[in-house]
Coordinates of C-alpha atoms in Angstrom, one line a residue:
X1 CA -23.9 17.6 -1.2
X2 CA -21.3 19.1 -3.3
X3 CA -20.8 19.7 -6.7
X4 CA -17.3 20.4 -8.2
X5 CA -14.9 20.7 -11.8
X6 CA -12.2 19.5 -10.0
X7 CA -11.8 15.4 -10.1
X8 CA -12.9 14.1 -6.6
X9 CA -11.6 10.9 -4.8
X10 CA -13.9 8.6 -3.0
X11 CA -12.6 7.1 0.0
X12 CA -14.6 4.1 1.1
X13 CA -14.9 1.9 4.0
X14 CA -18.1 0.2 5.2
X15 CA -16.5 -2.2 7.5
X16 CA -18.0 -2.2 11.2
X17 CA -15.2 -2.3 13.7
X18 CA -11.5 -2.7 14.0
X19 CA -7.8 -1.4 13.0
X20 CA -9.6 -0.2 9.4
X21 CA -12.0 2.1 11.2
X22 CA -9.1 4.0 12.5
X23 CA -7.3 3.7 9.2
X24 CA -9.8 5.4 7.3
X25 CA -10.6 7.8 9.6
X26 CA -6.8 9.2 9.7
X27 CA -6.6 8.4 6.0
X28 CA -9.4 10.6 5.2
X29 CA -8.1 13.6 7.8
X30 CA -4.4 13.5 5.8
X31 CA -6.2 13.4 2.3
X32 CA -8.7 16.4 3.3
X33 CA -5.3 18.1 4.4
X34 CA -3.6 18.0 1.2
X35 CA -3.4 20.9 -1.0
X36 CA -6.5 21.3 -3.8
X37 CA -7.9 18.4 -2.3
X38 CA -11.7 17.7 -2.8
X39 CA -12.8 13.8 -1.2
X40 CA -15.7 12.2 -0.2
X41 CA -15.8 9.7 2.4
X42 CA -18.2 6.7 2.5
X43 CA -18.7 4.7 6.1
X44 CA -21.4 2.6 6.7
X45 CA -23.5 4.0 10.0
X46 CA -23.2 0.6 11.2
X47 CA -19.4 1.9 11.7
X48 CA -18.6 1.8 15.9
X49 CA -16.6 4.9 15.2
X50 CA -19.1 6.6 12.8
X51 CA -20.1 9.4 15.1
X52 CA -15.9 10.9 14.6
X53 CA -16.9 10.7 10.6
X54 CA -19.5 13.6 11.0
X55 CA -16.4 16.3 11.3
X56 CA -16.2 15.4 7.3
X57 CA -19.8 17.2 7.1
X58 CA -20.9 17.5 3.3
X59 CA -18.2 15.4 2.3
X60 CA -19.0 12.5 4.2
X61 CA -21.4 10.1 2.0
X62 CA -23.3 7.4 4.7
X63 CA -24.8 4.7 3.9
X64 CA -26.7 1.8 5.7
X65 CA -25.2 -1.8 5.8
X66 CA -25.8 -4.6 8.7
X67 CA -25.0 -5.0 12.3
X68 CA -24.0 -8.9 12.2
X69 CA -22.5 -11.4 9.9
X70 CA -25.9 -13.0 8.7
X71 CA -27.1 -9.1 7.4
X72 CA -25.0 -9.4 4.6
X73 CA -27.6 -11.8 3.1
X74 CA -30.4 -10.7 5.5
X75 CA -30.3 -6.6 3.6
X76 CA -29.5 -7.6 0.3
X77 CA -32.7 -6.3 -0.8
X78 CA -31.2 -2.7 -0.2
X79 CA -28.6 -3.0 -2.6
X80 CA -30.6 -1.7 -5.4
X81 CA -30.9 1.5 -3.9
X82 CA -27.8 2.0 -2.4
X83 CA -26.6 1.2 -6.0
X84 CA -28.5 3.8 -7.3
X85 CA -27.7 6.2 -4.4
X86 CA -23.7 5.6 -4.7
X87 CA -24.0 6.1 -8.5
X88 CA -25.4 9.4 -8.2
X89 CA -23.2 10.6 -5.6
X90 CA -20.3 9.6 -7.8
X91 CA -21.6 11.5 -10.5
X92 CA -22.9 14.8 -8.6
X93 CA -19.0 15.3 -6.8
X94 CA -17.6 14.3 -10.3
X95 CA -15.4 11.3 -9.0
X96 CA -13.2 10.3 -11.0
X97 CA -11.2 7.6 -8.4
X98 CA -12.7 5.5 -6.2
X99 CA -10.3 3.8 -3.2
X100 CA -12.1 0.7 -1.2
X101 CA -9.6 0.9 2.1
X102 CA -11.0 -2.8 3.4
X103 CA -13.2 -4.8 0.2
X104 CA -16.1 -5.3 1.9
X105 CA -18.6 -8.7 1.6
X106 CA -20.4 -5.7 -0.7
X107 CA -17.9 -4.6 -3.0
X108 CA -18.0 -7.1 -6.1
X109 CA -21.5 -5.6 -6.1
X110 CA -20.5 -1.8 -6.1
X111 CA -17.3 -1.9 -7.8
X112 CA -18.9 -2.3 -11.0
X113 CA -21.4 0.4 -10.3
X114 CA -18.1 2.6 -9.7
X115 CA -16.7 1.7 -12.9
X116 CA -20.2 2.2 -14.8
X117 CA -20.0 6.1 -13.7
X118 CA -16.8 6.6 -15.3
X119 CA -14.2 6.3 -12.2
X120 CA -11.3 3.9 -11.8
X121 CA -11.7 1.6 -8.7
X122 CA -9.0 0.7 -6.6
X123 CA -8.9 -1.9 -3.5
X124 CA -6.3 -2.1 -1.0
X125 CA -5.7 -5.6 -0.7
X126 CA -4.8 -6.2 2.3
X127 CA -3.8 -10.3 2.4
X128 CA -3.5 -12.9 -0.5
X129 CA -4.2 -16.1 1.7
X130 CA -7.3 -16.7 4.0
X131 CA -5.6 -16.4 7.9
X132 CA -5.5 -19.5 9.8
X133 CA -8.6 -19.5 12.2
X134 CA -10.4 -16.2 10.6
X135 CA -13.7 -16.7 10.4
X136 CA -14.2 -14.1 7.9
X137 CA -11.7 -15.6 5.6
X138 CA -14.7 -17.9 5.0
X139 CA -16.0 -14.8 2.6
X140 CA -12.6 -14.1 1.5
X141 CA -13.0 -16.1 -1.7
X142 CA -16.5 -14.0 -2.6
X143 CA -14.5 -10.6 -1.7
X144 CA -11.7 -11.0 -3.8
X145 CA -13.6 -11.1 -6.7
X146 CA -13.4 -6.9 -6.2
X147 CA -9.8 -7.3 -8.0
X148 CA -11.8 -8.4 -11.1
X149 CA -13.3 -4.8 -11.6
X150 CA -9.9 -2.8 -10.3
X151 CA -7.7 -0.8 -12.5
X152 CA -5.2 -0.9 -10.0
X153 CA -4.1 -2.9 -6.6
X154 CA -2.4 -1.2 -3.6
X155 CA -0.9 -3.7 -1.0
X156 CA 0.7 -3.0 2.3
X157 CA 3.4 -5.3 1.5
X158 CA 5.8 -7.3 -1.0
X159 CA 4.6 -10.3 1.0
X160 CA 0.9 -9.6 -0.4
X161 CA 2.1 -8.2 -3.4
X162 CA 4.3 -11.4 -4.0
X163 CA 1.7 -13.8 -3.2
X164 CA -1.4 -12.2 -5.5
X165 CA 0.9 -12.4 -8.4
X166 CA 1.8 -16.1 -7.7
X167 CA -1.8 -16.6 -7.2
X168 CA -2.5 -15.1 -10.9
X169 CA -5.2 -13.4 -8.6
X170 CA -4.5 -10.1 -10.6
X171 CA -1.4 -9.3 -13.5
X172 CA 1.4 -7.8 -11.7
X173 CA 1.5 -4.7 -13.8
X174 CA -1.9 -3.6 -11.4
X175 CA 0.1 -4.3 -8.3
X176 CA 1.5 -1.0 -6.2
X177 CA 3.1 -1.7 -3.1
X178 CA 2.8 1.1 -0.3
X179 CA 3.8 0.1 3.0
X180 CA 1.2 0.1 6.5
X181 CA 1.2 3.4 8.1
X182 CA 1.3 4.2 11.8
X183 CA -2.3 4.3 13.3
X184 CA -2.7 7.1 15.8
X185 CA -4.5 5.7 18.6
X186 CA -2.3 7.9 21.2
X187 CA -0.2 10.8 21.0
X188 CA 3.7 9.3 20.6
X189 CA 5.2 8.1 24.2
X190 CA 8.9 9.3 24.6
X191 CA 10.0 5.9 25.9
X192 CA 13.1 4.6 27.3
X193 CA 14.4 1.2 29.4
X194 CA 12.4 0.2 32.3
X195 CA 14.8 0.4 35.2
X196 CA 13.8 -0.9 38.7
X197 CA 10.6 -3.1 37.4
X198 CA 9.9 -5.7 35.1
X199 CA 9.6 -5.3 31.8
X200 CA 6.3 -5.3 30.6
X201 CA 5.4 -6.8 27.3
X202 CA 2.4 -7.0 25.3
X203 CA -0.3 -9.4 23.0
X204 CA -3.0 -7.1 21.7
X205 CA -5.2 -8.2 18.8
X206 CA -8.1 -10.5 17.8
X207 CA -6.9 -13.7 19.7
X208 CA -6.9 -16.2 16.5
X209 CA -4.8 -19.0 15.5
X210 CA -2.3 -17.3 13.2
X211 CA -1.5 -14.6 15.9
X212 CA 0.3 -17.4 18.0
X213 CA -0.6 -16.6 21.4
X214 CA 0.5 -20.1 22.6
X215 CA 3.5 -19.2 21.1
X216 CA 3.8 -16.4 22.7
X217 CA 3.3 -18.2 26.1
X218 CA 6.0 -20.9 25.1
X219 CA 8.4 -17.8 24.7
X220 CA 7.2 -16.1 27.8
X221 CA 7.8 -19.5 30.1
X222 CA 11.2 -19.5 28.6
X223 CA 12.2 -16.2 30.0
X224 CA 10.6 -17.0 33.2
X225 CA 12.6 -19.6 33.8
X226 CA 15.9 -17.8 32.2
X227 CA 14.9 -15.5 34.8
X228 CA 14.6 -12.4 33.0
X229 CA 12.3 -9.9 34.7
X230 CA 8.8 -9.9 32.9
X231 CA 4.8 -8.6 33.4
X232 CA 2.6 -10.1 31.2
X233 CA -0.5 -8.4 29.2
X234 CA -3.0 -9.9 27.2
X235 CA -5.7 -8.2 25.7
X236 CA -8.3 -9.1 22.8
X237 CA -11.4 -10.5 21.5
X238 CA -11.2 -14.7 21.3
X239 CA -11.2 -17.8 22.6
X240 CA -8.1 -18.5 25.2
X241 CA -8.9 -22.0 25.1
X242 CA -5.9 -24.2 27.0
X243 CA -4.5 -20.6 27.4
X244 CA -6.0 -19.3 30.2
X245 CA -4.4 -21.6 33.0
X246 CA -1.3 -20.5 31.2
X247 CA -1.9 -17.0 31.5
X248 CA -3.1 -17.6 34.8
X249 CA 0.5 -19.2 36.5
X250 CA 2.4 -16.3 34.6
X251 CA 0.0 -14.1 36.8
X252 CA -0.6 -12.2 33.3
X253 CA -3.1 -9.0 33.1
X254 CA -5.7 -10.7 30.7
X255 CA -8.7 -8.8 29.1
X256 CA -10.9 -11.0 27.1
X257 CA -13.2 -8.8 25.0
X258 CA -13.1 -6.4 22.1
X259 CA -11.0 -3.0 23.5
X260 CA -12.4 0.8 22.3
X261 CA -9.8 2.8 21.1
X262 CA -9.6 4.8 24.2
X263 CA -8.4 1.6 26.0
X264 CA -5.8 0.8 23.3
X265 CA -4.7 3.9 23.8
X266 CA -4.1 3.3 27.3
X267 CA -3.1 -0.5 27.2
X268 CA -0.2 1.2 25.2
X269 CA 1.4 4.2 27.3
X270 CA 1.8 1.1 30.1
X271 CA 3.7 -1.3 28.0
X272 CA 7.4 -1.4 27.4
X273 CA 7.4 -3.9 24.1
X274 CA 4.6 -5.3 21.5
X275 CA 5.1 -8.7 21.1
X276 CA 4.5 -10.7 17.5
X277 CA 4.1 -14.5 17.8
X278 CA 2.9 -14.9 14.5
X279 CA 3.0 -17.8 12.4
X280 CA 1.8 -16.7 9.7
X281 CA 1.0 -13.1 8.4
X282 CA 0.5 -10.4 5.7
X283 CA 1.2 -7.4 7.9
X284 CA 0.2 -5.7 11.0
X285 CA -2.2 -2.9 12.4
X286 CA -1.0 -4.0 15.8
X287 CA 2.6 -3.2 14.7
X288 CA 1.8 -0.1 12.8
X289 CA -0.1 1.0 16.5
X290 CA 2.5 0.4 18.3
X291 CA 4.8 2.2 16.4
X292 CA 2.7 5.3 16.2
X293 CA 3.0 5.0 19.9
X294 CA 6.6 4.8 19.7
X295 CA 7.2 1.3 21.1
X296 CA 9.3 -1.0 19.6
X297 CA 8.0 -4.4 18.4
X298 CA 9.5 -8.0 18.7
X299 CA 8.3 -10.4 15.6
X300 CA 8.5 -13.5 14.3
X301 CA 10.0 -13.5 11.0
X302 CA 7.0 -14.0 8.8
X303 CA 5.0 -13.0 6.0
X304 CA 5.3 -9.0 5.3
X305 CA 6.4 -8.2 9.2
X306 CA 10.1 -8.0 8.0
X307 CA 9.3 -5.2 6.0
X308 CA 7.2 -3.5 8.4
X309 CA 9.7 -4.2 11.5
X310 CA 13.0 -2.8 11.1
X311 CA 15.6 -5.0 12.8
X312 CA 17.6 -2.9 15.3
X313 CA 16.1 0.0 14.3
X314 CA 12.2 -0.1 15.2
X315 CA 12.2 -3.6 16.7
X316 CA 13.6 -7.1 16.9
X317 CA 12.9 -10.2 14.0
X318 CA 13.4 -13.3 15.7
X319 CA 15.8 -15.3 13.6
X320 CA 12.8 -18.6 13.6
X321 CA 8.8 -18.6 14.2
X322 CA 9.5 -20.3 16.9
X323 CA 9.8 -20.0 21.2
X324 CA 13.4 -20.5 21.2
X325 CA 14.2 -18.0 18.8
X326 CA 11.7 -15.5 19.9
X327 CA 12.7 -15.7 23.5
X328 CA 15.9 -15.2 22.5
X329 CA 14.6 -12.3 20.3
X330 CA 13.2 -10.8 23.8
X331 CA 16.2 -11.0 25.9
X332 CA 18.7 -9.1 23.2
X333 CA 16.5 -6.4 23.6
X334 CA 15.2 -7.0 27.5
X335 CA 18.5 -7.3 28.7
X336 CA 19.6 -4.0 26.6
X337 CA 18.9 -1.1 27.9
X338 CA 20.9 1.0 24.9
X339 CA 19.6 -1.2 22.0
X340 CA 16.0 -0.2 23.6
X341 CA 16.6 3.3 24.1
X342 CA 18.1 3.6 20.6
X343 CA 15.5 2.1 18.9
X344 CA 13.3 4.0 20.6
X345 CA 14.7 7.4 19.4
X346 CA 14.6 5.8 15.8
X347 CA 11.3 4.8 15.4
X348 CA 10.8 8.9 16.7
X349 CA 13.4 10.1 14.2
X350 CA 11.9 8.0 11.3
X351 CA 8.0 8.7 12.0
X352 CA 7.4 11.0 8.9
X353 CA 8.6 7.2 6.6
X354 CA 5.8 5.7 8.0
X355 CA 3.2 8.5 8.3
X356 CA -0.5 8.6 7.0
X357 CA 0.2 11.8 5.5
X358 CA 3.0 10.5 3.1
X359 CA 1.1 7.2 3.0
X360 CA -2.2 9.0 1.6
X361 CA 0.2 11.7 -0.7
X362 CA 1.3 8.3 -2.1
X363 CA -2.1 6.8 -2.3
X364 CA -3.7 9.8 -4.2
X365 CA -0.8 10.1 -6.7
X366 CA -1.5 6.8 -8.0
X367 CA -5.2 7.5 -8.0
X368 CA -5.0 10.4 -10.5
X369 CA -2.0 9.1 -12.0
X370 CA -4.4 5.7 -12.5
X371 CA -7.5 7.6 -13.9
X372 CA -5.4 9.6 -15.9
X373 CA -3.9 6.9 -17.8
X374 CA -7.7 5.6 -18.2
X375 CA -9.0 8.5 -19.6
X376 CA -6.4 8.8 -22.1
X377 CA -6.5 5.0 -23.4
X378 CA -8.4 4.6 -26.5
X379 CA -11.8 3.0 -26.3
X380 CA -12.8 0.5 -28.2

């Protein structure tokens, strides 16, 4: 436990698997990095990754949530306590600024416990609009209700910002809009054009119904039989459904399961191009992966992917959601080899734009600018 004059910053994530895992743990790395900084981070030790969250030592602050979906009602009756225990942490490191990376099914519970010991709270909101087939978008409603305690709301993108205001979820004067960072599954990959092989292009994520994976298939067919050289990958937790003989006549590498980050890692350094089909979306962890491996993206043009793919410069944006337009999105840069290569040495030459250290120097700023302005406001 530590004790300090200086203004601490919580970090919080109690999520159990996923992009956010890997998120908060490179968030809190590039906050602890920063000069004079002094930060606490909170996972839950339900966390897959919790065992890398130890390095933080005295400043990480633990705490005990569930295992599956049902133990957010089943270990409600240790709420109390972790209440109590978050509100004395808070005051013992002298927090003055609490961020939530992910609101968790918890967090209209604790945000007001956050506020109650003097500290601003602010959510990262990452999407305005439950996703099509998300199963946890069935709590989305109940989480939202975080915003109702925050003094101030960072999105990823204008898309979200856009929508939250049109929502009247939250007054626009809360809203900051910061941009998704690259996530550092592997080390960069200096990549250029495949010559002498296929291309090899790649679906990674949950498999759900905004993602598009049929979509992607209708696209991949298409280039099949524009003959345009192609391998197929697939990998992801989901149901295939009436995809899987699909995947199975385009003799695609298919792994059905949730991936470690060691195998994302390696999925990656063997694939030439990430491929977006979605039809609907707020942003993406699977772009901002592939990036920080430095391979370009093709996307549909929806939701906050424009702003996160650059085109011609870290990707391509199909002109439609749709398989003609994506295909055809795949064969401008499939068929060339100096687009590729020269968005390849962009997305190198642009990395620092889209790092987590200028993305948590950003983050931070606002947090003491945020509390600042707080303290200073009369009371009434």
């Amino acid at each position: 436990m530590r004790t300090s004059a200086t203004p601490n910053v919580m970090c919080m994530y109690w999520g159990r698997r996923g992009a956010l895992t890997r998120f908060s743990l490179d968030f809190a790395r590039e906050v602890r990095a920063q000069p004079a900084s002094n930060i606490t981070i909170s996972v839950s030790r339900q966390c897959d990754t919790y065992d890398q969250f130890k390095e933080f030592g005295a400043s990480l602050f633990p705490v005990s949530t569930f295992r599956s979906d049902m133990g957010a009602f089943a270990r409600a009756w240790s709420l109390p306590s972790l209440c109590s225990a978050l509100r004395k942490r808070l005051h013992d490191d002298n927090t003055r600024a609490v961020i939530d990376l992910m609101p968790h099914v918890w967090s209209p519970i604790v945000a007001p416990v956050v506020k109650a010991a003097g500290a601003v709270y602010v959510p990262i909101v990452h999407d305005a609009d439950p996703h099509p087939g998300d199963i946890t978008s069935l709590a989305k409603g109940w989480m939202d209700k975080s915003m109702d305690h925050a003094d101030l709301v960072l999105t990823l993108s204008g898309a979200v910002a856009g929508r939250l205001e049109a929502l009247g979820r939250i007054s626009r004067q809360k809203i900051v809009t910061l941009f998704h960072p690259e996530l550092s599954y592997s080390a960069p990959i200096s990549r250029e054009a495949p010559t002498g092989r296929p291309t090899r292009l790649l679906f990674m994520g949950r498999i759900m119904d905004y993602k598009g994976l049929p979509l992607f298939l209708d696209a991949m067919e298409i280039l099949k039989s524009n003959g345009v050289p192609i391998e197929v990958g697939v990998f992801g937790e989901g149901r295939l459904g009436s995809c899987a003989p699909r995947l199975h006549a385009l003799g695609a590498e298919v792994v059905n399961r949730w991936l470690s980050d060691t195998e994302i890692s390696e999925i990656m350094s063997r694939f030439d191009v990430m491929v977006l089909s979605h039809v609907e979306a707020s942003q993406s962890g699977v772009a901002a992966a592939a990036l920080g491996a430095g391979m370009p993206v093709v996307a549909t043009p929806v939701g906050g992917l424009i702003e996160q793919i650059l085109d011609g410069r870290t990707g391509v944006v199909a002109l439609r959601a749709d398989a003609a337009a994506l295909s055809e999105a795949l064969e401008d840069l499939l068929l060339n080899p100096v687009l590729y290569n020269s968005i390849c040495v962009n997305i190198a030459a642009t990395r620092e734009s889209r790092s987590m250290a200028r993305f948590a120097k950003e983050c931070i700023a606002h947090l003491l600018r945020c509390s600042a302005e707080t303290s200073a406001a009369p009371r009434n």
